[in-house]
mmCIF file of C-alpha atoms in Angstrom:
data_model
loop_
_atom_site.group_PDB
_atom_site.id
_atom_site.type_symbol
_atom_site.label_atom_id
_atom_site.label_comp_id
_atom_site.label_asym_id
_atom_site.label_seq_id
_atom_site.Cartn_x
_atom_site.Cartn_y
_atom_site.Cartn_z
ATOM 1 C CA UNK W 1233 10.939 -41.129 -10.521
ATOM 2 C CA UNK W 1234 13.363 -43.250 -8.548
ATOM 3 C CA UNK W 1235 12.597 -44.644 -5.124
ATOM 4 C CA UNK W 1236 15.106 -44.188 -2.323
ATOM 5 C CA UNK W 1237 13.218 -44.827 0.897
ATOM 6 C CA UNK W 1238 13.072 -48.292 2.367
ATOM 7 C CA UNK W 1239 9.364 -49.233 2.535
ATOM 8 C CA UNK W 1240 8.014 -49.262 6.061
ATOM 9 C CA UNK W 1241 6.732 -52.688 7.159
ATOM 10 C CA UNK W 1242 3.064 -53.042 6.290
ATOM 11 C CA UNK W 1243 0.425 -54.351 8.647
ATOM 12 C CA UNK W 1244 0.562 -58.194 8.572
ATOM 13 C CA UNK W 1245 -2.933 -58.312 7.111
ATOM 14 C CA UNK W 1246 -1.828 -56.012 4.296
ATOM 15 C CA UNK W 1247 1.182 -58.210 3.595
ATOM 16 C CA UNK W 1248 -1.047 -61.258 3.567
ATOM 17 C CA UNK W 1249 -3.429 -59.594 1.132
ATOM 18 C CA UNK W 1250 -0.603 -58.614 -1.202
ATOM 19 C CA UNK W 1251 0.866 -62.101 -1.022
ATOM 20 C CA UNK W 1252 -2.528 -63.594 -1.787
ATOM 21 C CA UNK W 1253 -2.875 -61.242 -4.757
ATOM 22 C CA UNK W 1254 0.535 -62.188 -6.089
ATOM 23 C CA UNK W 1255 -0.252 -65.878 -5.668
ATOM 24 C CA UNK W 1256 -3.576 -65.586 -7.478
ATOM 25 C CA UNK W 1257 -2.323 -63.049 -9.998
ATOM 26 C CA UNK W 1258 -5.691 -61.423 -9.469
ATOM 27 C CA UNK W 1259 -5.206 -57.954 -8.083
ATOM 28 C CA UNK W 1260 -3.931 -56.000 -11.054
ATOM 29 C CA UNK W 1261 -6.320 -54.311 -13.442
ATOM 30 C CA UNK W 1262 -4.975 -56.589 -16.178
ATOM 31 C CA UNK W 1263 -6.000 -59.721 -14.285
ATOM 32 C CA UNK W 1264 -9.348 -58.226 -13.341
ATOM 33 C CA UNK W 1265 -10.252 -57.368 -16.917
ATOM 34 C CA UNK W 1266 -8.947 -60.614 -18.335
ATOM 35 C CA UNK W 1267 -10.975 -62.567 -15.812
ATOM 36 C CA UNK W 1268 -14.104 -60.500 -16.316
ATOM 37 C CA UNK W 1269 -13.990 -60.408 -20.119
ATOM 38 C CA UNK W 1270 -12.421 -63.789 -20.871
ATOM 39 C CA UNK W 1271 -9.529 -62.318 -22.940
ATOM 40 C CA UNK W 1272 -5.959 -62.737 -22.470
ATOM 41 C CA UNK W 1273 14.626 -32.966 -12.998
ATOM 42 C CA UNK W 1274 11.571 -34.907 -12.487
ATOM 43 C CA UNK W 1275 10.556 -33.669 -9.026
ATOM 44 C CA UNK W 1276 9.724 -30.165 -10.147
ATOM 45 C CA UNK W 1277 7.452 -31.454 -12.873
ATOM 46 C CA UNK W 1278 5.474 -33.479 -10.373
ATOM 47 C CA UNK W 1279 4.837 -30.410 -8.273
ATOM 48 C CA UNK W 1280 1.331 -29.342 -9.241
ATOM 49 C CA UNK W 1281 0.144 -25.771 -9.701
ATOM 50 C CA UNK W 1282 -2.019 -23.431 -7.645
ATOM 51 C CA UNK W 1283 -1.702 -20.507 -5.313
ATOM 52 C CA UNK W 1284 -3.473 -18.374 -2.750
ATOM 53 C CA UNK W 1285 -4.458 -18.525 0.885
ATOM 54 C CA UNK W 1286 -7.781 -19.552 2.393
ATOM 55 C CA UNK W 1287 -10.436 -16.847 2.251
ATOM 56 C CA UNK W 1288 -13.517 -18.573 3.635
ATOM 57 C CA UNK W 1289 -14.777 -17.651 7.096
ATOM 58 C CA UNK W 1290 -16.188 -21.156 7.594
ATOM 59 C CA UNK W 1291 -14.642 -23.013 10.526
ATOM 60 C CA UNK W 1292 -13.803 -26.709 10.564
ATOM 61 C CA UNK W 1293 -16.340 -29.078 12.051
ATOM 62 C CA UNK W 1294 -15.923 -30.763 15.423
ATOM 63 C CA UNK W 1295 -14.078 -34.055 14.958
ATOM 64 C CA UNK W 1296 -16.253 -36.979 16.072
ATOM 65 C CA UNK W 1297 -13.833 -39.663 14.910
ATOM 66 C CA UNK W 1298 -13.347 -41.173 18.371
ATOM 67 C CA UNK W 1299 -17.047 -42.023 18.658
ATOM 68 C CA UNK W 1300 -18.260 -42.159 15.040
ATOM 69 C CA UNK W 1301 -16.295 -44.938 13.368
ATOM 70 C CA UNK W 1302 -16.952 -44.150 9.712
ATOM 71 C CA UNK W 1303 -15.119 -42.529 6.819
ATOM 72 C CA UNK W 1304 -16.823 -41.449 3.572
ATOM 73 C CA UNK W 1305 -14.761 -41.089 0.398
ATOM 74 C CA UNK W 1306 -15.758 -39.565 -2.971
ATOM 75 C CA UNK W 1307 -13.566 -40.536 -5.917
ATOM 76 C CA UNK W 1308 -13.570 -40.859 -9.701
ATOM 77 C CA UNK W 1309 -14.719 -44.009 -11.464
ATOM 78 C CA UNK W 1310 -12.309 -46.933 -11.924
ATOM 79 C CA UNK W 1311 -9.845 -45.308 -9.532
ATOM 80 C CA UNK W 1312 -9.441 -47.936 -6.805
ATOM 81 C CA UNK W 1313 -8.513 -51.608 -6.987
ATOM 82 C CA UNK W 1314 -11.455 -53.984 -7.470
ATOM 83 C CA UNK W 1315 -11.886 -57.715 -7.046
ATOM 84 C CA UNK W 1316 -12.239 -60.003 -10.063
ATOM 85 C CA UNK W 1317 -16.028 -59.638 -10.061
ATOM 86 C CA UNK W 1318 -15.861 -55.865 -9.826
ATOM 87 C CA UNK W 1319 -18.093 -55.848 -6.745
ATOM 88 C CA UNK W 1320 -15.694 -54.877 -3.952
ATOM 89 C CA UNK W 1321 -12.460 -53.036 -3.225
ATOM 90 C CA UNK W 1322 -9.899 -55.384 -1.618
ATOM 91 C CA UNK W 1323 -7.580 -52.704 -0.270
ATOM 92 C CA UNK W 1324 -10.501 -50.837 1.288
ATOM 93 C CA UNK W 1325 -11.809 -54.051 2.853
ATOM 94 C CA UNK W 1326 -8.375 -54.657 4.364
ATOM 95 C CA UNK W 1327 -8.415 -51.102 5.725
ATOM 96 C CA UNK W 1328 -11.766 -51.710 7.403
ATOM 97 C CA UNK W 1329 -10.446 -54.881 9.038
ATOM 98 C CA UNK W 1330 -7.253 -53.169 10.171
ATOM 99 C CA UNK W 1331 -8.824 -49.957 11.452
ATOM 100 C CA UNK W 1332 -12.237 -51.029 12.684
ATOM 101 C CA UNK W 1333 -13.764 -48.202 10.634
ATOM 102 C CA UNK W 1334 -16.658 -48.525 8.212
ATOM 103 C CA UNK W 1335 -15.617 -47.046 4.865
ATOM 104 C CA UNK W 1336 -18.213 -45.749 2.439
ATOM 105 C CA UNK W 1337 -16.763 -45.361 -1.049
ATOM 106 C CA UNK W 1338 -18.632 -43.601 -3.852
ATOM 107 C CA UNK W 1339 -17.588 -43.023 -7.472
ATOM 108 C CA UNK W 1340 -19.356 -39.675 -7.332
ATOM 109 C CA UNK W 1341 -16.820 -37.477 -9.165
ATOM 110 C CA UNK W 1342 -16.923 -37.401 -12.954
ATOM 111 C CA UNK W 1343 -15.941 -33.768 -13.507
ATOM 112 C CA UNK W 1344 -14.198 -31.271 -11.236
ATOM 113 C CA UNK W 1345 -16.470 -28.323 -12.048
ATOM 114 C CA UNK W 1346 -19.682 -30.345 -11.848
ATOM 115 C CA UNK W 1347 -18.759 -31.817 -8.476
ATOM 116 C CA UNK W 1348 -17.697 -28.450 -7.070
ATOM 117 C CA UNK W 1349 -20.926 -26.899 -8.318
ATOM 118 C CA UNK W 1350 -22.967 -29.429 -6.333
ATOM 119 C CA UNK W 1351 -21.220 -28.828 -3.022
ATOM 120 C CA UNK W 1352 -19.826 -25.276 -3.135
ATOM 121 C CA UNK W 1353 -22.801 -23.738 -1.342
ATOM 122 C CA UNK W 1354 -22.478 -26.132 1.573
ATOM 123 C CA UNK W 1355 -18.707 -25.714 1.662
ATOM 124 C CA UNK W 1356 -19.062 -21.935 1.808
ATOM 125 C CA UNK W 1357 -21.263 -22.331 4.882
ATOM 126 C CA UNK W 1358 -18.943 -24.887 6.491
ATOM 127 C CA UNK W 1359 -21.549 -27.642 6.232
ATOM 128 C CA UNK W 1360 -20.958 -31.379 5.963
ATOM 129 C CA UNK W 1361 -21.228 -32.348 2.274
ATOM 130 C CA UNK W 1362 -21.513 -36.058 3.044
ATOM 131 C CA UNK W 1363 -17.879 -36.911 2.343
ATOM 132 C CA UNK W 1364 -14.833 -36.975 4.602
ATOM 133 C CA UNK W 1365 -12.387 -37.243 1.698
ATOM 134 C CA UNK W 1366 -12.753 -35.804 -1.795
ATOM 135 C CA UNK W 1367 -10.346 -36.480 -4.678
ATOM 136 C CA UNK W 1368 -9.927 -33.506 -6.994
ATOM 137 C CA UNK W 1369 -7.439 -32.389 -9.639
ATOM 138 C CA UNK W 1370 -4.633 -29.912 -8.939
ATOM 139 C CA UNK W 1371 -6.361 -26.773 -10.138
ATOM 140 C CA UNK W 1372 -9.582 -27.554 -8.263
ATOM 141 C CA UNK W 1373 -7.600 -28.539 -5.187
ATOM 142 C CA UNK W 1374 -5.930 -25.128 -5.423
ATOM 143 C CA UNK W 1375 -9.338 -23.442 -5.516
ATOM 144 C CA UNK W 1376 -10.651 -25.476 -2.564
ATOM 145 C CA UNK W 1377 -7.641 -24.664 -0.417
ATOM 146 C CA UNK W 1378 -7.588 -20.997 -1.475
ATOM 147 C CA UNK W 1379 -11.239 -20.599 -0.480
ATOM 148 C CA UNK W 1380 -10.734 -22.260 2.905
ATOM 149 C CA UNK W 1381 -12.920 -25.223 2.033
ATOM 150 C CA UNK W 1382 -10.519 -27.876 3.375
ATOM 151 C CA UNK W 1383 -9.279 -28.842 6.827
ATOM 152 C CA UNK W 1384 -5.662 -28.773 7.932
ATOM 153 C CA UNK W 1385 -4.089 -32.219 8.269
ATOM 154 C CA UNK W 1386 -2.253 -33.360 11.381
ATOM 155 C CA UNK W 1387 0.831 -35.025 9.884
ATOM 156 C CA UNK W 1388 1.649 -36.695 13.203
ATOM 157 C CA UNK W 1389 -1.386 -38.877 12.533
ATOM 158 C CA UNK W 1390 -0.245 -39.591 8.962
ATOM 159 C CA UNK W 1391 3.336 -40.855 9.431
ATOM 160 C CA UNK W 1392 3.304 -42.594 6.033
ATOM 161 C CA UNK W 1393 2.944 -39.169 4.418
ATOM 162 C CA UNK W 1394 6.734 -39.089 4.684
ATOM 163 C CA UNK W 1395 6.676 -41.591 1.799
ATOM 164 C CA UNK W 1396 5.395 -39.000 -0.654
ATOM 165 C CA UNK W 1397 7.672 -38.475 -3.662
ATOM 166 C CA UNK W 1398 9.916 -35.479 -3.095
ATOM 167 C CA UNK W 1399 8.571 -33.622 -6.113
ATOM 168 C CA UNK W 1400 5.053 -33.756 -4.697
ATOM 169 C CA UNK W 1401 5.882 -32.877 -1.103
ATOM 170 C CA UNK W 1402 5.790 -29.092 -1.449
ATOM 171 C CA UNK W 1403 3.441 -27.793 -4.139
ATOM 172 C CA UNK W 1404 2.705 -24.109 -4.540
ATOM 173 C CA UNK W 1405 -1.034 -24.436 -3.944
ATOM 174 C CA UNK W 1406 -0.391 -26.258 -0.642
ATOM 175 C CA UNK W 1407 3.092 -25.586 0.768
ATOM 176 C CA UNK W 1408 4.227 -28.496 2.906
ATOM 177 C CA UNK W 1409 1.088 -30.441 2.026
ATOM 178 C CA UNK W 1410 -0.794 -29.116 5.040
ATOM 179 C CA UNK W 1411 -4.231 -29.619 3.424
ATOM 180 C CA UNK W 1412 -3.796 -32.321 0.776
ATOM 181 C CA UNK W 1413 -1.977 -35.471 -0.317
ATOM 182 C CA UNK W 1414 -1.589 -36.677 -3.890
ATOM 183 C CA UNK W 1415 -3.748 -39.657 -4.833
ATOM 184 C CA UNK W 1416 -2.457 -40.481 -8.350
ATOM 185 C CA UNK W 1417 -0.829 -38.631 -11.255
ATOM 186 C CA UNK W 1418 -0.921 -39.154 -15.005
ATOM 187 C CA UNK W 1419 -0.050 -37.901 -18.456
ATOM 188 C CA UNK W 1420 -2.120 -36.480 -21.278
ATOM 189 C CA UNK W 1421 -0.821 -37.317 -24.736
ATOM 190 C CA UNK W 1422 -1.771 -38.958 -28.025
ATOM 191 C CA UNK W 1423 -3.474 -42.323 -28.418
ATOM 192 C CA UNK W 1424 -4.567 -44.233 -31.491
ATOM 193 C CA UNK W 1425 -5.791 -47.503 -32.940
ATOM 194 C CA UNK W 1426 -2.607 -49.162 -34.213
ATOM 195 C CA UNK W 1427 -4.364 -51.007 -37.048
ATOM 196 C CA UNK W 1428 -6.301 -48.004 -38.331
ATOM 197 C CA UNK W 1429 -3.457 -45.505 -37.863
ATOM 198 C CA UNK W 1430 -0.508 -47.700 -38.873
ATOM 199 C CA UNK W 1431 1.953 -44.829 -39.085
ATOM 200 C CA UNK W 1432 1.197 -43.776 -35.524
ATOM 201 C CA UNK W 1433 1.096 -40.257 -34.144
ATOM 202 C CA UNK W 1434 4.236 -38.326 -33.344
ATOM 203 C CA UNK W 1435 3.075 -34.715 -33.093
ATOM 204 C CA UNK W 1436 -0.231 -33.118 -32.248
ATOM 205 C CA UNK W 1437 -0.417 -31.895 -35.836
ATOM 206 C CA UNK W 1438 -0.588 -35.555 -36.892
ATOM 207 C CA UNK W 1439 -4.111 -35.555 -35.435
ATOM 208 C CA UNK W 1440 -5.107 -33.081 -38.128
ATOM 209 C CA UNK W 1441 -4.183 -35.381 -41.051
ATOM 210 C CA UNK W 1442 -7.053 -35.326 -43.617
ATOM 211 C CA UNK W 1443 -7.536 -39.091 -43.466
ATOM 212 C CA UNK W 1444 -8.426 -38.829 -39.753
ATOM 213 C CA UNK W 1445 -11.203 -36.277 -40.270
ATOM 214 C CA UNK W 1446 -14.314 -37.125 -38.260
ATOM 215 C CA UNK W 1447 -12.523 -39.847 -36.298
ATOM 216 C CA UNK W 1448 -10.628 -37.650 -33.810
ATOM 217 C CA UNK W 1449 -11.621 -36.835 -30.234
ATOM 218 C CA UNK W 1450 -10.020 -34.530 -27.664
ATOM 219 C CA UNK W 1451 -10.479 -34.138 -23.914
ATOM 220 C CA UNK W 1452 -12.981 -31.876 -22.215
ATOM 221 C CA UNK W 1453 -10.314 -31.122 -19.594
ATOM 222 C CA UNK W 1454 -9.196 -27.682 -20.742
ATOM 223 C CA UNK W 1455 -5.672 -27.853 -19.359
ATOM 224 C CA UNK W 1456 -4.841 -31.078 -21.174
ATOM 225 C CA UNK W 1457 -6.312 -30.322 -24.607
ATOM 226 C CA UNK W 1458 -5.165 -26.709 -24.635
ATOM 227 C CA UNK W 1459 -1.846 -27.629 -23.095
ATOM 228 C CA UNK W 1460 -1.025 -30.042 -25.921
ATOM 229 C CA UNK W 1461 -2.059 -27.545 -28.588
ATOM 230 C CA UNK W 1462 0.027 -24.828 -26.977
ATOM 231 C CA UNK W 1463 3.040 -27.125 -26.750
ATOM 232 C CA UNK W 1464 2.643 -27.944 -30.444
ATOM 233 C CA UNK W 1465 2.809 -24.209 -31.123
ATOM 234 C CA UNK W 1466 6.021 -23.830 -29.138
ATOM 235 C CA UNK W 1467 4.382 -22.439 -25.996
ATOM 236 C CA UNK W 1468 5.175 -24.086 -22.653
ATOM 237 C CA UNK W 1469 1.909 -24.155 -20.655
ATOM 238 C CA UNK W 1470 3.916 -24.192 -17.431
ATOM 239 C CA UNK W 1471 5.623 -20.923 -18.376
ATOM 240 C CA UNK W 1472 4.702 -17.268 -18.521
ATOM 241 C CA UNK W 1473 2.446 -17.324 -21.573
ATOM 242 C CA UNK W 1474 -0.027 -14.644 -22.597
ATOM 243 C CA UNK W 1475 -3.667 -14.232 -23.579
ATOM 244 C CA UNK W 1476 -2.533 -14.179 -27.193
ATOM 245 C CA UNK W 1477 -0.827 -17.571 -26.800
ATOM 246 C CA UNK W 1478 -3.965 -19.096 -25.314
ATOM 247 C CA UNK W 1479 -6.364 -17.673 -27.892
ATOM 248 C CA UNK W 1480 -4.117 -18.645 -30.797
ATOM 249 C CA UNK W 1481 -4.290 -22.241 -29.570
ATOM 250 C CA UNK W 1482 -8.040 -21.944 -28.991
ATOM 251 C CA UNK W 1483 -8.510 -20.833 -32.609
ATOM 252 C CA UNK W 1484 -7.000 -24.141 -33.747
ATOM 253 C CA UNK W 1485 -9.404 -26.098 -31.560
ATOM 254 C CA UNK W 1486 -12.383 -24.079 -32.787
ATOM 255 C CA UNK W 1487 -11.482 -24.580 -36.442
ATOM 256 C CA UNK W 1488 -11.094 -28.349 -36.009
ATOM 257 C CA UNK W 1489 -14.425 -28.613 -34.206
ATOM 258 C CA UNK W 1490 -16.299 -26.372 -36.664
ATOM 259 C CA UNK W 1491 -14.910 -28.256 -39.668
ATOM 260 C CA UNK W 1492 -15.980 -31.601 -38.232
ATOM 261 C CA UNK W 1493 -12.424 -32.892 -38.062
ATOM 262 C CA UNK W 1494 -12.895 -33.384 -34.300
ATOM 263 C CA UNK W 1495 -15.782 -35.798 -33.858
ATOM 264 C CA UNK W 1496 -16.433 -35.001 -30.201
ATOM 265 C CA UNK W 1497 -14.879 -33.408 -27.136
ATOM 266 C CA UNK W 1498 -15.173 -36.007 -24.421
ATOM 267 C CA UNK W 1499 -14.409 -36.800 -20.813
ATOM 268 C CA UNK W 1500 -13.606 -40.359 -19.756
ATOM 269 C CA UNK W 1501 -16.089 -41.688 -22.322
ATOM 270 C CA UNK W 1502 -13.565 -41.241 -25.132
ATOM 271 C CA UNK W 1503 -12.299 -44.725 -24.311
ATOM 272 C CA UNK W 1504 -15.688 -46.161 -25.245
ATOM 273 C CA UNK W 1505 -15.418 -44.508 -28.654
ATOM 274 C CA UNK W 1506 -11.929 -45.892 -29.168
ATOM 275 C CA UNK W 1507 -13.160 -49.357 -28.224
ATOM 276 C CA UNK W 1508 -16.137 -49.142 -30.614
ATOM 277 C CA UNK W 1509 -14.041 -47.736 -33.463
ATOM 278 C CA UNK W 1510 -16.018 -44.496 -33.675
ATOM 279 C CA UNK W 1511 -12.784 -42.691 -32.797
ATOM 280 C CA UNK W 1512 -9.379 -43.874 -33.955
ATOM 281 C CA UNK W 1513 -7.079 -41.072 -32.750
ATOM 282 C CA UNK W 1514 -7.423 -38.957 -29.608
ATOM 283 C CA UNK W 1515 -5.901 -36.774 -26.975
ATOM 284 C CA UNK W 1516 -6.159 -39.149 -24.027
ATOM 285 C CA UNK W 1517 -4.831 -40.131 -20.613
ATOM 286 C CA UNK W 1518 -2.021 -42.614 -20.093
ATOM 287 C CA UNK W 1519 -3.664 -44.909 -17.545
ATOM 288 C CA UNK W 1520 -6.849 -45.179 -19.587
ATOM 289 C CA UNK W 1521 -4.980 -46.525 -22.592
ATOM 290 C CA UNK W 1522 -2.978 -49.004 -20.515
ATOM 291 C CA UNK W 1523 -6.232 -50.302 -19.062
ATOM 292 C CA UNK W 1524 -8.086 -50.289 -22.375
ATOM 293 C CA UNK W 1525 -5.369 -52.439 -23.891
ATOM 294 C CA UNK W 1526 -6.068 -55.178 -21.363
ATOM 295 C CA UNK W 1527 -9.569 -55.407 -22.796
ATOM 296 C CA UNK W 1528 -8.520 -54.970 -26.405
ATOM 297 C CA UNK W 1529 -5.450 -57.199 -26.743
ATOM 298 C CA UNK W 1530 -2.969 -54.307 -26.979
ATOM 299 C CA UNK W 1531 -4.871 -52.669 -29.822
ATOM 300 C CA UNK W 1532 -3.985 -49.103 -28.889
ATOM 301 C CA UNK W 1533 -0.837 -47.048 -28.458
ATOM 302 C CA UNK W 1534 -0.158 -44.059 -26.196
ATOM 303 C CA UNK W 1535 2.689 -41.605 -26.695
ATOM 304 C CA UNK W 1536 3.787 -38.231 -25.437
ATOM 305 C CA UNK W 1537 4.001 -35.893 -28.457
ATOM 306 C CA UNK W 1538 7.415 -34.790 -29.628
ATOM 307 C CA UNK W 1539 6.642 -31.255 -28.451
ATOM 308 C CA UNK W 1540 5.619 -32.555 -25.018
ATOM 309 C CA UNK W 1541 2.624 -33.688 -22.993
ATOM 310 C CA UNK W 1542 0.950 -32.574 -19.786
ATOM 311 C CA UNK W 1543 1.211 -33.956 -16.261
ATOM 312 C CA UNK W 1544 -1.569 -33.700 -13.684
ATOM 313 C CA UNK W 1545 -2.358 -35.023 -10.213
ATOM 314 C CA UNK W 1546 -5.503 -35.744 -8.226
ATOM 315 C CA UNK W 1547 -5.447 -34.969 -4.514
ATOM 316 C CA UNK W 1548 -7.030 -36.251 -1.305
ATOM 317 C CA UNK W 1549 -8.556 -33.502 0.867
ATOM 318 C CA UNK W 1550 -10.861 -33.313 3.882
ATOM 319 C CA UNK W 1551 -13.796 -30.893 3.326
ATOM 320 C CA UNK W 1552 -14.253 -28.141 5.873
ATOM 321 C CA UNK W 1553 -17.523 -29.573 7.251
ATOM 322 C CA UNK W 1554 -16.407 -33.176 7.663
ATOM 323 C CA UNK W 1555 -16.863 -34.443 11.251
ATOM 324 C CA UNK W 1556 -14.391 -37.313 10.701
ATOM 325 C CA UNK W 1557 -11.004 -35.671 10.192
ATOM 326 C CA UNK W 1558 -9.137 -38.246 12.273
ATOM 327 C CA UNK W 1559 -10.709 -41.158 10.401
ATOM 328 C CA UNK W 1560 -9.855 -39.535 7.082
ATOM 329 C CA UNK W 1561 -6.254 -39.101 8.185
ATOM 330 C CA UNK W 1562 -6.121 -42.779 9.144
ATOM 331 C CA UNK W 1563 -7.296 -43.770 5.668
ATOM 332 C CA UNK W 1564 -4.745 -41.469 4.013
ATOM 333 C CA UNK W 1565 -1.994 -42.986 6.134
ATOM 334 C CA UNK W 1566 -3.057 -46.480 5.074
ATOM 335 C CA UNK W 1567 -2.944 -45.690 1.356
ATOM 336 C CA UNK W 1568 0.522 -44.191 1.714
ATOM 337 C CA UNK W 1569 1.908 -47.561 2.779
ATOM 338 C CA UNK W 1570 4.099 -48.626 -0.196
ATOM 339 C CA UNK W 1571 2.558 -52.107 -0.432
ATOM 340 C CA UNK W 1572 -0.974 -50.737 -0.445
ATOM 341 C CA UNK W 1573 -0.001 -48.036 -2.940
ATOM 342 C CA UNK W 1574 1.416 -50.717 -5.225
ATOM 343 C CA UNK W 1575 -1.796 -52.715 -4.970
ATOM 344 C CA UNK W 1576 -3.792 -49.674 -6.081
ATOM 345 C CA UNK W 1577 -1.343 -48.778 -8.864
ATOM 346 C CA UNK W 1578 -1.504 -52.330 -10.218
ATOM 347 C CA UNK W 1579 -5.178 -51.772 -10.861
ATOM 348 C CA UNK W 1580 -5.540 -48.103 -11.796
ATOM 349 C CA UNK W 1581 -2.310 -47.946 -13.866
ATOM 350 C CA UNK W 1582 -1.540 -44.308 -13.086
ATOM 351 C CA UNK W 1583 1.576 -42.819 -11.481
ATOM 352 C CA UNK W 1584 1.691 -43.665 -7.788
ATOM 353 C CA UNK W 1585 2.921 -40.849 -5.507
ATOM 354 C CA UNK W 1586 4.396 -43.222 -2.909
ATOM 355 C CA UNK W 1587 8.104 -43.995 -2.574
ATOM 356 C CA UNK W 1588 8.728 -47.727 -2.250
ATOM 357 C CA UNK W 1589 5.704 -48.721 -4.311
ATOM 358 C CA UNK W 1590 7.802 -49.777 -7.294
ATOM 359 C CA UNK W 1591 9.684 -52.335 -5.215
ATOM 360 C CA UNK W 1592 6.426 -53.559 -3.711
ATOM 361 C CA UNK W 1593 4.928 -53.884 -7.203
ATOM 362 C CA UNK W 1594 7.395 -56.652 -8.010
ATOM 363 C CA UNK W 1595 5.377 -59.008 -5.796
ATOM 364 C CA UNK W 1596 2.149 -58.180 -7.602
ATOM 365 C CA UNK W 1597 3.092 -57.737 -11.257
ATOM 366 C CA UNK W 1598 6.776 -57.482 -12.247
ATOM 367 C CA UNK W 1599 5.824 -56.278 -15.715
ATOM 368 C CA UNK W 1600 3.918 -53.338 -14.266
ATOM 369 C CA UNK W 1601 6.890 -52.541 -12.038
ATOM 370 C CA UNK W 1602 8.771 -51.715 -15.251
ATOM 371 C CA UNK W 1603 5.899 -49.784 -16.842
ATOM 372 C CA UNK W 1604 7.080 -46.195 -17.443
ATOM 373 C CA UNK W 1605 3.498 -44.911 -17.398
ATOM 374 C CA UNK W 1606 3.250 -45.970 -13.723
ATOM 375 C CA UNK W 1607 6.880 -45.456 -12.707
ATOM 376 C CA UNK W 1608 8.162 -42.889 -15.238
ATOM 377 C CA UNK W 1609 11.820 -42.214 -15.722
ATOM 378 C CA UNK W 1610 13.419 -38.795 -15.454
ATOM 379 C CA UNK W 1611 13.682 -38.811 -19.250
ATOM 380 C CA UNK W 1612 9.928 -39.212 -19.651
ATOM 381 C CA UNK W 1613 9.188 -36.596 -17.011
ATOM 382 C CA UNK W 1614 11.448 -34.157 -18.848
ATOM 383 C CA UNK W 1615 8.980 -34.295 -21.764
ATOM 384 C CA UNK W 1616 5.882 -33.161 -19.875
ATOM 385 C CA UNK W 1617 4.681 -29.892 -18.371
ATOM 386 C CA UNK W 1618 2.281 -28.964 -15.594
ATOM 387 C CA UNK W 1619 -0.216 -26.338 -16.751
ATOM 388 C CA UNK W 1620 0.650 -23.196 -14.819
ATOM 389 C CA UNK W 1621 -1.433 -21.730 -12.045
ATOM 390 C CA UNK W 1622 -4.250 -19.522 -13.289
ATOM 391 C CA UNK W 1623 -5.474 -16.517 -11.370
ATOM 392 C CA UNK W 1624 -9.195 -16.588 -10.531
ATOM 393 C CA UNK W 1625 -9.817 -14.120 -13.364
ATOM 394 C CA UNK W 1626 -7.826 -16.177 -15.858
ATOM 395 C CA UNK W 1627 -9.525 -19.382 -14.773
ATOM 396 C CA UNK W 1628 -12.966 -17.859 -15.304
ATOM 397 C CA UNK W 1629 -12.101 -16.372 -18.697
ATOM 398 C CA UNK W 1630 -10.157 -19.285 -20.143
ATOM 399 C CA UNK W 1631 -12.550 -21.942 -18.909
ATOM 400 C CA UNK W 1632 -15.492 -19.932 -20.183
ATOM 401 C CA UNK W 1633 -13.997 -19.462 -23.645
ATOM 402 C CA UNK W 1634 -13.004 -23.114 -23.839
ATOM 403 C CA UNK W 1635 -16.469 -24.314 -22.822
ATOM 404 C CA UNK W 1636 -18.055 -22.007 -25.407
ATOM 405 C CA UNK W 1637 -15.841 -23.398 -28.153
ATOM 406 C CA UNK W 1638 -16.555 -27.050 -27.280
ATOM 407 C CA UNK W 1639 -20.272 -26.363 -26.928
ATOM 408 C CA UNK W 1640 -20.491 -27.359 -23.268
#
């Protein structure tokens, strides 16, 4: 993931904020956690999956941005830079000062399906769901766009969108990025407690070692857990695999759950179990482990399995009923400034989608600028796959079978 574009000059207030952060050493997630706890071929892979054209009859809401100076953003937890006390979001505060808009930010997304279930009825009717930007994973973004539940973006009002990495600029669920922009990307792979698993993990099958029984956890995100199992069985989840391939992998998961080898199937909370020692080996997400290590003195290791890992992205979209499209576009444009993107990446520790952010990161945290989990090399990206697009029928069947097996 090399960067070729020269970063556009940031707003002077943004530059001042970044300079202040670099001077204090206080804007990266590492500094935040240390202060709070008192402890010291690539482009194609980044193109996410999805397909279909909008089918909803709901029309977009009237844009009141010129008179209603607010923007409301729903995101996942721990997914935006925070101050050292964890009480505010410096980049968002700078945006408010620069734009004159009032930004309401809510960590209201903890699961794609659960969030969609809460708002799908309103979206179907074209109603305002209370957010002007939602941040959802590739496959759910594909569903939202296919159903006509998002508004078209006016790229002339988002000039920084030109900074998007080339591999993310034209995804199959949103050709030309007319309805979405990538927020962050990340890997799913293996993670473990280095003291309790001294030999490390090299393949997914290493998770099934008898001595790890009852201390293993896997992700409740079907595409990541199933993707890694399929890869271990020689099946590329980005390719043209069959029902038989999926169910063969699902049988492995079921057997490991039924036998008690897998302790739990978890969402983000798996990091709590790693920290407590209840789990010592997991299928986990790259940025989580980087962040957890800041709290735990580099206690954990993350690796992409020899057979490969998965790559995913979360995406910014404007819901069909939002009356603040213009304000949402202004916020998207702001976060696609390379210096702002670097500020966010220094805290969340996932892959930034913005060209020029790696150079800007040098002013914030030179060590993070060399972190391959934030700025992966082509070699690393060659080892991961994007779970292929599922048809609506496949999505319903596979998700249903997976949820039955994990007891959700």
